[in-house]
Amino acid sequence: MPQLHSKFADNFGADVSAAAEGRAMCLIVGYRSPLAAIKTVGGTAVAALPSHRVVAIVDLRNLPLLQRHEDVRVAGPISIDPQRFAAFQRLVGAQP
């Protein structure tokens, strides 16, 4: 996976990488619930969060379609290890 560098990421010691294919966990923020938009591109909701936010598994080839959907404000890949994500879900009481 190619590494991307920016001053912002470098200041925080972050490694930024981008995948061109495959499935990824994404955060989708909608103007309204983005669940229908996620289903439209074949994605799977993992956790529904407050304020029209959903964590979902999305095929990266379909991410541009999701980003342009009329219900979606912003959508992009996120990275979190499974243990931290499970703890996060318990903390916020998230349900898909």
Backbone atoms as SQL, in Angstrom:
CREATE TABLE atoms (id INTEGER PRIMARY KEY, chain TEXT, resi INTEGER, resn TEXT, atom TEXT, x REAL, y REAL, z REAL);
INSERT INTO atoms VALUES
  (1, 'A', 1, 'MET', 'N', 0.845, -1.171, 0.000),
  (2, 'A', 1, 'MET', 'CA', 0.000, 0.000, 0.000),
  (3, 'A', 1, 'MET', 'C', 0.895, 1.239, 0.000),
  (4, 'A', 2, 'PRO', 'N', 0.645, 2.211, -0.866),
  (5, 'A', 2, 'PRO', 'CA', 1.518, 3.381, -0.930),
  (6, 'A', 2, 'PRO', 'C', 1.356, 4.275, 0.294),
  (7, 'A', 3, 'GLN', 'N', 2.457, 4.863, 0.733),
  (8, 'A', 3, 'GLN', 'CA', 2.432, 5.791, 1.856),
  (9, 'A', 3, 'GLN', 'C', 2.281, 7.215, 1.320),
  (10, 'A', 4, 'LEU', 'N', 1.441, 7.989, 1.962),
  (11, 'A', 4, 'LEU', 'CA', 1.223, 9.378, 1.589),
  (12, 'A', 4, 'LEU', 'C', 1.777, 10.247, 2.716),
  (13, 'A', 5, 'HIS', 'N', 2.404, 11.352, 2.377),
  (14, 'A', 5, 'HIS', 'CA', 2.981, 12.215, 3.396),
  (15, 'A', 5, 'HIS', 'C', 2.404, 13.628, 3.283),
  (16, 'A', 6, 'SER', 'N', 2.162, 14.220, 4.425),
  (17, 'A', 6, 'SER', 'CA', 1.753, 15.617, 4.487),
  (18, 'A', 6, 'SER', 'C', 2.348, 16.198, 5.756),
  (19, 'A', 7, 'LYS', 'N', 2.491, 17.505, 5.801),
  (20, 'A', 7, 'LYS', 'CA', 3.022, 18.148, 7.007),
  (21, 'A', 7, 'LYS', 'C', 2.115, 17.868, 8.197),
  (22, 'A', 8, 'PHE', 'N', 0.817, 17.873, 7.963),
  (23, 'A', 8, 'PHE', 'CA', -0.139, 17.622, 9.037),
  (24, 'A', 8, 'PHE', 'C', 0.084, 16.237, 9.634),
  (25, 'A', 9, 'ALA', 'N', 0.149, 15.214, 8.778),
  (26, 'A', 9, 'ALA', 'CA', 0.358, 13.846, 9.256),
  (27, 'A', 9, 'ALA', 'C', 1.726, 13.706, 9.906),
  (28, 'A', 10, 'ASP', 'N', 2.737, 14.298, 9.288),
  (29, 'A', 10, 'ASP', 'CA', 4.092, 14.202, 9.825),
  (30, 'A', 10, 'ASP', 'C', 4.199, 14.841, 11.215),
  (31, 'A', 11, 'ASN', 'N', 3.494, 15.957, 11.451),
  (32, 'A', 11, 'ASN', 'CA', 3.514, 16.624, 12.751),
  (33, 'A', 11, 'ASN', 'C', 2.981, 15.735, 13.868),
  (34, 'A', 12, 'PHE', 'N', 2.064, 14.844, 13.521),
  (35, 'A', 12, 'PHE', 'CA', 1.474, 13.957, 14.514),
  (36, 'A', 12, 'PHE', 'C', 2.095, 12.563, 14.482),
  (37, 'A', 13, 'GLY', 'N', 3.113, 12.378, 13.627),
  (38, 'A', 13, 'GLY', 'CA', 3.753, 11.073, 13.534),
  (39, 'A', 13, 'GLY', 'C', 2.851, 10.023, 12.923),
  (40, 'A', 14, 'ALA', 'N', 1.895, 10.453, 12.111),
  (41, 'A', 14, 'ALA', 'CA', 0.933, 9.531, 11.520),
  (42, 'A', 14, 'ALA', 'C', 1.456, 8.962, 10.213),
  (43, 'A', 15, 'ASP', 'N', 1.157, 7.707, 9.992),
  (44, 'A', 15, 'ASP', 'CA', 1.409, 7.082, 8.695),
  (45, 'A', 15, 'ASP', 'C', 0.079, 7.027, 7.975),
  (46, 'A', 16, 'VAL', 'N', 0.020, 7.605, 6.815),
  (47, 'A', 16, 'VAL', 'CA', -1.204, 7.626, 6.035),
  (48, 'A', 16, 'VAL', 'C', -0.997, 6.717, 4.839),
  (49, 'A', 17, 'SER', 'N', -1.897, 5.772, 4.664),
  (50, 'A', 17, 'SER', 'CA', -1.799, 4.874, 3.520),
  (51, 'A', 17, 'SER', 'C', -3.146, 4.819, 2.823),
  (52, 'A', 18, 'ALA', 'N', -3.115, 4.513, 1.552),
  (53, 'A', 18, 'ALA', 'CA', -4.342, 4.482, 0.770),
  (54, 'A', 18, 'ALA', 'C', -4.398, 3.197, -0.047),
  (55, 'A', 19, 'ALA', 'N', -5.518, 2.519, 0.014),
  (56, 'A', 19, 'ALA', 'CA', -5.720, 1.317, -0.778),
  (57, 'A', 19, 'ALA', 'C', -6.546, 1.674, -2.003),
  (58, 'A', 20, 'ALA', 'N', -6.233, 1.058, -3.121),
  (59, 'A', 20, 'ALA', 'CA', -6.955, 1.346, -4.348),
  (60, 'A', 20, 'ALA', 'C', -8.048, 0.327, -4.611),
  (61, 'A', 21, 'GLU', 'N', -7.993, -0.808, -3.918),
  (62, 'A', 21, 'GLU', 'CA', -9.011, -1.832, -4.138),
  (63, 'A', 21, 'GLU', 'C', -9.242, -2.596, -2.849),
  (64, 'A', 22, 'GLY', 'N', -10.299, -3.391, -2.859),
  (65, 'A', 22, 'GLY', 'CA', -10.648, -4.166, -1.674),
  (66, 'A', 22, 'GLY', 'C', -11.734, -3.472, -0.877),
  (67, 'A', 23, 'ARG', 'N', -12.010, -4.032, 0.288),
  (68, 'A', 23, 'ARG', 'CA', -13.033, -3.482, 1.167),
  (69, 'A', 23, 'ARG', 'C', -12.351, -2.790, 2.343),
  (70, 'A', 24, 'ALA', 'N', -12.990, -1.743, 2.846),
  (71, 'A', 24, 'ALA', 'CA', -12.427, -1.002, 3.967),
  (72, 'A', 24, 'ALA', 'C', -13.545, -0.534, 4.887),
  (73, 'A', 25, 'MET', 'N', -13.186, -0.346, 6.156),
  (74, 'A', 25, 'MET', 'CA', -14.110, 0.249, 7.097),
  (75, 'A', 25, 'MET', 'C', -14.130, 1.748, 6.816),
  (76, 'A', 26, 'CYS', 'N', -15.312, 2.313, 6.696),
  (77, 'A', 26, 'CYS', 'CA', -15.463, 3.729, 6.367),
  (78, 'A', 26, 'CYS', 'C', -16.420, 4.400, 7.341),
  (79, 'A', 27, 'LEU', 'N', -16.200, 5.676, 7.553),
  (80, 'A', 27, 'LEU', 'CA', -17.138, 6.510, 8.294),
  (81, 'A', 27, 'LEU', 'C', -17.929, 7.293, 7.259),
  (82, 'A', 28, 'ILE', 'N', -19.251, 7.188, 7.349),
  (83, 'A', 28, 'ILE', 'CA', -20.135, 7.898, 6.427),
  (84, 'A', 28, 'ILE', 'C', -20.974, 8.858, 7.262),
  (85, 'A', 29, 'VAL', 'N', -20.944, 10.134, 6.908),
  (86, 'A', 29, 'VAL', 'CA', -21.733, 11.161, 7.576),
  (87, 'A', 29, 'VAL', 'C', -22.765, 11.645, 6.571),
  (88, 'A', 30, 'GLY', 'N', -24.019, 11.576, 6.956),
  (89, 'A', 30, 'GLY', 'CA', -25.080, 11.943, 6.027),
  (90, 'A', 30, 'GLY', 'C', -25.795, 13.225, 6.398),
  (91, 'A', 31, 'TYR', 'N', -26.509, 13.760, 5.420),
  (92, 'A', 31, 'TYR', 'CA', -27.430, 14.870, 5.681),
  (93, 'A', 31, 'TYR', 'C', -28.655, 14.330, 6.402),
  (94, 'A', 32, 'ARG', 'N', -28.950, 13.063, 6.132),
  (95, 'A', 32, 'ARG', 'CA', -29.980, 12.264, 6.786),
  (96, 'A', 32, 'ARG', 'C', -29.369, 10.884, 6.932),
  (97, 'A', 33, 'SER', 'N', -30.074, 9.911, 7.385),
  (98, 'A', 33, 'SER', 'CA', -29.488, 8.579, 7.567),
  (99, 'A', 33, 'SER', 'C', -28.866, 8.073, 6.262),
  (100, 'A', 34, 'PRO', 'N', -27.581, 7.685, 6.299),
  (101, 'A', 34, 'PRO', 'CA', -26.930, 7.193, 5.087),
  (102, 'A', 34, 'PRO', 'C', -27.089, 5.686, 4.868),
  (103, 'A', 35, 'LEU', 'N', -27.937, 5.013, 5.658),
  (104, 'A', 35, 'LEU', 'CA', -28.068, 3.559, 5.534),
  (105, 'A', 35, 'LEU', 'C', -28.503, 3.118, 4.137),
  (106, 'A', 36, 'ALA', 'N', -29.462, 3.796, 3.540),
  (107, 'A', 36, 'ALA', 'CA', -29.910, 3.429, 2.195),
  (108, 'A', 36, 'ALA', 'C', -28.795, 3.630, 1.182),
  (109, 'A', 37, 'ALA', 'N', -28.036, 4.706, 1.323),
  (110, 'A', 37, 'ALA', 'CA', -26.930, 4.973, 0.400),
  (111, 'A', 37, 'ALA', 'C', -25.869, 3.878, 0.508),
  (112, 'A', 38, 'ILE', 'N', -25.593, 3.436, 1.718),
  (113, 'A', 38, 'ILE', 'CA', -24.610, 2.371, 1.933),
  (114, 'A', 38, 'ILE', 'C', -25.068, 1.091, 1.255),
  (115, 'A', 39, 'LYS', 'N', -26.336, 0.744, 1.416),
  (116, 'A', 39, 'LYS', 'CA', -26.883, -0.459, 0.774),
  (117, 'A', 39, 'LYS', 'C', -26.842, -0.343, -0.742),
  (118, 'A', 40, 'THR', 'N', -27.073, 0.864, -1.259),
  (119, 'A', 40, 'THR', 'CA', -27.077, 1.087, -2.704),
  (120, 'A', 40, 'THR', 'C', -25.752, 0.704, -3.343),
  (121, 'A', 41, 'VAL', 'N', -24.643, 0.914, -2.636),
  (122, 'A', 41, 'VAL', 'CA', -23.319, 0.590, -3.189),
  (123, 'A', 41, 'VAL', 'C', -22.815, -0.772, -2.723),
  (124, 'A', 42, 'GLY', 'N', -23.701, -1.554, -2.087),
  (125, 'A', 42, 'GLY', 'CA', -23.320, -2.890, -1.650),
  (126, 'A', 42, 'GLY', 'C', -22.541, -2.926, -0.358),
  (127, 'A', 43, 'GLY', 'N', -22.585, -1.849, 0.421),
  (128, 'A', 43, 'GLY', 'CA', -21.872, -1.799, 1.681),
  (129, 'A', 43, 'GLY', 'C', -22.664, -2.445, 2.803),
  (130, 'A', 44, 'THR', 'N', -21.999, -2.660, 3.929),
  (131, 'A', 44, 'THR', 'CA', -22.622, -3.271, 5.098),
  (132, 'A', 44, 'THR', 'C', -22.409, -2.368, 6.307),
  (133, 'A', 45, 'ALA', 'N', -23.505, -1.930, 6.920),
  (134, 'A', 45, 'ALA', 'CA', -23.411, -1.098, 8.120),
  (135, 'A', 45, 'ALA', 'C', -22.879, -1.929, 9.274),
  (136, 'A', 46, 'VAL', 'N', -21.935, -1.357, 10.018),
  (137, 'A', 46, 'VAL', 'CA', -21.342, -2.016, 11.175),
  (138, 'A', 46, 'VAL', 'C', -21.858, -1.379, 12.459),
  (139, 'A', 47, 'ALA', 'N', -21.975, -0.068, 12.474),
  (140, 'A', 47, 'ALA', 'CA', -22.439, 0.647, 13.670),
  (141, 'A', 47, 'ALA', 'C', -23.094, 1.954, 13.265),
  (142, 'A', 48, 'ALA', 'N', -24.290, 2.184, 13.806),
  (143, 'A', 48, 'ALA', 'CA', -24.969, 3.463, 13.620),
  (144, 'A', 48, 'ALA', 'C', -24.616, 4.352, 14.807),
  (145, 'A', 49, 'LEU', 'N', -24.187, 5.555, 14.518),
  (146, 'A', 49, 'LEU', 'CA', -23.775, 6.518, 15.536),
  (147, 'A', 49, 'LEU', 'C', -24.732, 7.703, 15.504),
  (148, 'A', 50, 'PRO', 'N', -24.693, 8.571, 16.506),
  (149, 'A', 50, 'PRO', 'CA', -25.567, 9.747, 16.498),
  (150, 'A', 50, 'PRO', 'C', -25.277, 10.677, 15.308),
  (151, 'A', 51, 'SER', 'N', -26.215, 11.539, 15.045),
  (152, 'A', 51, 'SER', 'CA', -26.087, 12.607, 14.044),
  (153, 'A', 51, 'SER', 'C', -25.819, 12.103, 12.642),
  (154, 'A', 52, 'HIS', 'N', -26.544, 11.067, 12.226),
  (155, 'A', 52, 'HIS', 'CA', -26.461, 10.550, 10.849),
  (156, 'A', 52, 'HIS', 'C', -25.071, 10.071, 10.480),
  (157, 'A', 53, 'ARG', 'N', -24.396, 9.430, 11.410),
  (158, 'A', 53, 'ARG', 'CA', -23.062, 8.872, 11.161),
  (159, 'A', 53, 'ARG', 'C', -23.159, 7.354, 11.236),
  (160, 'A', 54, 'VAL', 'N', -22.494, 6.691, 10.307),
  (161, 'A', 54, 'VAL', 'CA', -22.499, 5.231, 10.263),
  (162, 'A', 54, 'VAL', 'C', -21.099, 4.741, 9.924),
  (163, 'A', 55, 'VAL', 'N', -20.658, 3.704, 10.624),
  (164, 'A', 55, 'VAL', 'CA', -19.439, 3.001, 10.251),
  (165, 'A', 55, 'VAL', 'C', -19.887, 1.811, 9.422),
  (166, 'A', 56, 'ALA', 'N', -19.268, 1.635, 8.256),
  (167, 'A', 56, 'ALA', 'CA', -19.676, 0.569, 7.340),
  (168, 'A', 56, 'ALA', 'C', -18.465, -0.018, 6.632),
  (169, 'A', 57, 'ILE', 'N', -18.635, -1.227, 6.146),
  (170, 'A', 57, 'ILE', 'CA', -17.642, -1.867, 5.297),
  (171, 'A', 57, 'ILE', 'C', -18.070, -1.600, 3.861),
  (172, 'A', 58, 'VAL', 'N', -17.170, -1.008, 3.071),
  (173, 'A', 58, 'VAL', 'CA', -17.493, -0.571, 1.711),
  (174, 'A', 58, 'VAL', 'C', -16.392, -1.025, 0.754),
  (175, 'A', 59, 'ASP', 'N', -16.785, -1.477, -0.423),
  (176, 'A', 59, 'ASP', 'CA', -15.824, -1.785, -1.487),
  (177, 'A', 59, 'ASP', 'C', -15.260, -0.445, -1.968),
  (178, 'A', 60, 'LEU', 'N', -13.945, -0.314, -1.931),
  (179, 'A', 60, 'LEU', 'CA', -13.322, 0.971, -2.282),
  (180, 'A', 60, 'LEU', 'C', -13.601, 1.407, -3.715),
  (181, 'A', 61, 'ARG', 'N', -13.882, 0.457, -4.601),
  (182, 'A', 61, 'ARG', 'CA', -14.244, 0.842, -5.981),
  (183, 'A', 61, 'ARG', 'C', -15.571, 1.585, -6.001),
  (184, 'A', 62, 'ASN', 'N', -16.433, 1.332, -5.007),
  (185, 'A', 62, 'ASN', 'CA', -17.743, 1.982, -4.944),
  (186, 'A', 62, 'ASN', 'C', -17.757, 3.228, -4.067),
  (187, 'A', 63, 'LEU', 'N', -16.644, 3.514, -3.390),
  (188, 'A', 63, 'LEU', 'CA', -16.600, 4.665, -2.498),
  (189, 'A', 63, 'LEU', 'C', -16.917, 5.984, -3.210),
  (190, 'A', 64, 'PRO', 'N', -16.403, 6.232, -4.430),
  (191, 'A', 64, 'PRO', 'CA', -16.776, 7.490, -5.102),
  (192, 'A', 64, 'PRO', 'C', -18.286, 7.617, -5.344),
  (193, 'A', 65, 'LEU', 'N', -18.968, 6.515, -5.631),
  (194, 'A', 65, 'LEU', 'CA', -20.428, 6.552, -5.800),
  (195, 'A', 65, 'LEU', 'C', -21.103, 6.935, -4.490),
  (196, 'A', 66, 'LEU', 'N', -20.618, 6.368, -3.406),
  (197, 'A', 66, 'LEU', 'CA', -21.171, 6.683, -2.095),
  (198, 'A', 66, 'LEU', 'C', -20.922, 8.152, -1.744),
  (199, 'A', 67, 'GLN', 'N', -19.724, 8.634, -2.030),
  (200, 'A', 67, 'GLN', 'CA', -19.391, 10.027, -1.719),
  (201, 'A', 67, 'GLN', 'C', -20.253, 11.019, -2.482),
  (202, 'A', 68, 'ARG', 'N', -20.728, 10.623, -3.662),
  (203, 'A', 68, 'ARG', 'CA', -21.564, 11.525, -4.471),
  (204, 'A', 68, 'ARG', 'C', -23.058, 11.339, -4.229),
  (205, 'A', 69, 'HIS', 'N', -23.438, 10.388, -3.388),
  (206, 'A', 69, 'HIS', 'CA', -24.853, 10.139, -3.116),
  (207, 'A', 69, 'HIS', 'C', -25.478, 11.367, -2.453),
  (208, 'A', 70, 'GLU', 'N', -26.697, 11.677, -2.815),
  (209, 'A', 70, 'GLU', 'CA', -27.348, 12.892, -2.313),
  (210, 'A', 70, 'GLU', 'C', -27.571, 12.894, -0.799),
  (211, 'A', 71, 'ASP', 'N', -27.621, 11.730, -0.166),
  (212, 'A', 71, 'ASP', 'CA', -27.812, 11.663, 1.282),
  (213, 'A', 71, 'ASP', 'C', -26.503, 11.776, 2.063),
  (214, 'A', 72, 'VAL', 'N', -25.361, 11.740, 1.365),
  (215, 'A', 72, 'VAL', 'CA', -24.058, 11.651, 2.029),
  (216, 'A', 72, 'VAL', 'C', -23.337, 12.989, 2.012),
  (217, 'A', 73, 'ARG', 'N', -22.932, 13.426, 3.185),
  (218, 'A', 73, 'ARG', 'CA', -22.141, 14.661, 3.317),
  (219, 'A', 73, 'ARG', 'C', -20.665, 14.354, 3.070),
  (220, 'A', 74, 'VAL', 'N', -20.153, 13.302, 3.734),
  (221, 'A', 74, 'VAL', 'CA', -18.754, 12.902, 3.575),
  (222, 'A', 74, 'VAL', 'C', -18.645, 11.404, 3.871),
  (223, 'A', 75, 'ALA', 'N', -17.728, 10.748, 3.164),
  (224, 'A', 75, 'ALA', 'CA', -17.478, 9.323, 3.387),
  (225, 'A', 75, 'ALA', 'C', -16.020, 9.038, 3.084),
  (226, 'A', 76, 'GLY', 'N', -15.386, 8.271, 3.954),
  (227, 'A', 76, 'GLY', 'CA', -13.997, 7.922, 3.723),
  (228, 'A', 76, 'GLY', 'C', -13.530, 6.821, 4.645),
  (229, 'A', 77, 'PRO', 'N', -12.432, 6.180, 4.268),
  (230, 'A', 77, 'PRO', 'CA', -11.896, 5.077, 5.063),
  (231, 'A', 77, 'PRO', 'C', -11.397, 5.531, 6.430),
  (232, 'A', 78, 'ILE', 'N', -11.551, 4.639, 7.394),
  (233, 'A', 78, 'ILE', 'CA', -10.996, 4.843, 8.727),
  (234, 'A', 78, 'ILE', 'C', -10.238, 3.571, 9.107),
  (235, 'A', 79, 'SER', 'N', -9.399, 3.686, 10.095),
  (236, 'A', 79, 'SER', 'CA', -8.644, 2.520, 10.554),
  (237, 'A', 79, 'SER', 'C', -8.722, 2.451, 12.065),
  (238, 'A', 80, 'ILE', 'N', -9.158, 1.315, 12.565),
  (239, 'A', 80, 'ILE', 'CA', -9.209, 1.087, 14.001),
  (240, 'A', 80, 'ILE', 'C', -9.103, -0.416, 14.214),
  (241, 'A', 81, 'ASP', 'N', -8.325, -0.827, 15.196),
  (242, 'A', 81, 'ASP', 'CA', -8.173, -2.257, 15.410),
  (243, 'A', 81, 'ASP', 'C', -9.465, -2.829, 16.008),
  (244, 'A', 82, 'PRO', 'N', -9.740, -4.115, 15.779),
  (245, 'A', 82, 'PRO', 'CA', -11.014, -4.713, 16.206),
  (246, 'A', 82, 'PRO', 'C', -11.300, -4.584, 17.705),
  (247, 'A', 83, 'GLN', 'N', -10.298, -4.707, 18.552),
  (248, 'A', 83, 'GLN', 'CA', -10.530, -4.601, 19.994),
  (249, 'A', 83, 'GLN', 'C', -10.967, -3.197, 20.386),
  (250, 'A', 84, 'ARG', 'N', -10.307, -2.202, 19.839),
  (251, 'A', 84, 'ARG', 'CA', -10.701, -0.817, 20.149),
  (252, 'A', 84, 'ARG', 'C', -12.070, -0.505, 19.572),
  (253, 'A', 85, 'PHE', 'N', -12.359, -1.035, 18.379),
  (254, 'A', 85, 'PHE', 'CA', -13.665, -0.782, 17.790),
  (255, 'A', 85, 'PHE', 'C', -14.769, -1.422, 18.641),
  (256, 'A', 86, 'ALA', 'N', -14.555, -2.645, 19.117),
  (257, 'A', 86, 'ALA', 'CA', -15.545, -3.308, 19.973),
  (258, 'A', 86, 'ALA', 'C', -15.757, -2.505, 21.256),
  (259, 'A', 87, 'ALA', 'N', -14.668, -1.995, 21.839),
  (260, 'A', 87, 'ALA', 'CA', -14.785, -1.169, 23.050),
  (261, 'A', 87, 'ALA', 'C', -15.548, 0.117, 22.744),
  (262, 'A', 88, 'PHE', 'N', -15.271, 0.718, 21.595),
  (263, 'A', 88, 'PHE', 'CA', -15.980, 1.924, 21.174),
  (264, 'A', 88, 'PHE', 'C', -17.476, 1.644, 21.022),
  (265, 'A', 89, 'GLN', 'N', -17.831, 0.523, 20.381),
  (266, 'A', 89, 'GLN', 'CA', -19.237, 0.177, 20.203),
  (267, 'A', 89, 'GLN', 'C', -19.922, 0.026, 21.550),
  (268, 'A', 90, 'ARG', 'N', -19.274, -0.637, 22.504),
  (269, 'A', 90, 'ARG', 'CA', -19.864, -0.799, 23.832),
  (270, 'A', 90, 'ARG', 'C', -20.048, 0.558, 24.503),
  (271, 'A', 91, 'LEU', 'N', -19.055, 1.424, 24.358),
  (272, 'A', 91, 'LEU', 'CA', -19.100, 2.738, 24.991),
  (273, 'A', 91, 'LEU', 'C', -20.277, 3.569, 24.497),
  (274, 'A', 92, 'VAL', 'N', -20.496, 3.585, 23.193),
  (275, 'A', 92, 'VAL', 'CA', -21.558, 4.423, 22.642),
  (276, 'A', 92, 'VAL', 'C', -22.876, 3.677, 22.453),
  (277, 'A', 93, 'GLY', 'N', -22.883, 2.368, 22.748),
  (278, 'A', 93, 'GLY', 'CA', -24.116, 1.597, 22.561),
  (279, 'A', 93, 'GLY', 'C', -24.542, 1.537, 21.121),
  (280, 'A', 94, 'ALA', 'N', -23.576, 1.483, 20.216),
  (281, 'A', 94, 'ALA', 'CA', -23.857, 1.522, 18.774),
  (282, 'A', 94, 'ALA', 'C', -24.473, 0.226, 18.291),
  (283, 'A', 95, 'GLN', 'N', -25.442, 0.355, 17.426),
  (284, 'A', 95, 'GLN', 'CA', -26.093, -0.777, 16.771),
  (285, 'A', 95, 'GLN', 'C', -26.192, -0.492, 15.281),
  (286, 'A', 96, 'PRO', 'N', -25.905, -1.509, 14.415),
  (287, 'A', 96, 'PRO', 'CA', -26.054, -1.265, 12.969),
  (288, 'A', 96, 'PRO', 'C', -27.504, -1.144, 12.580);
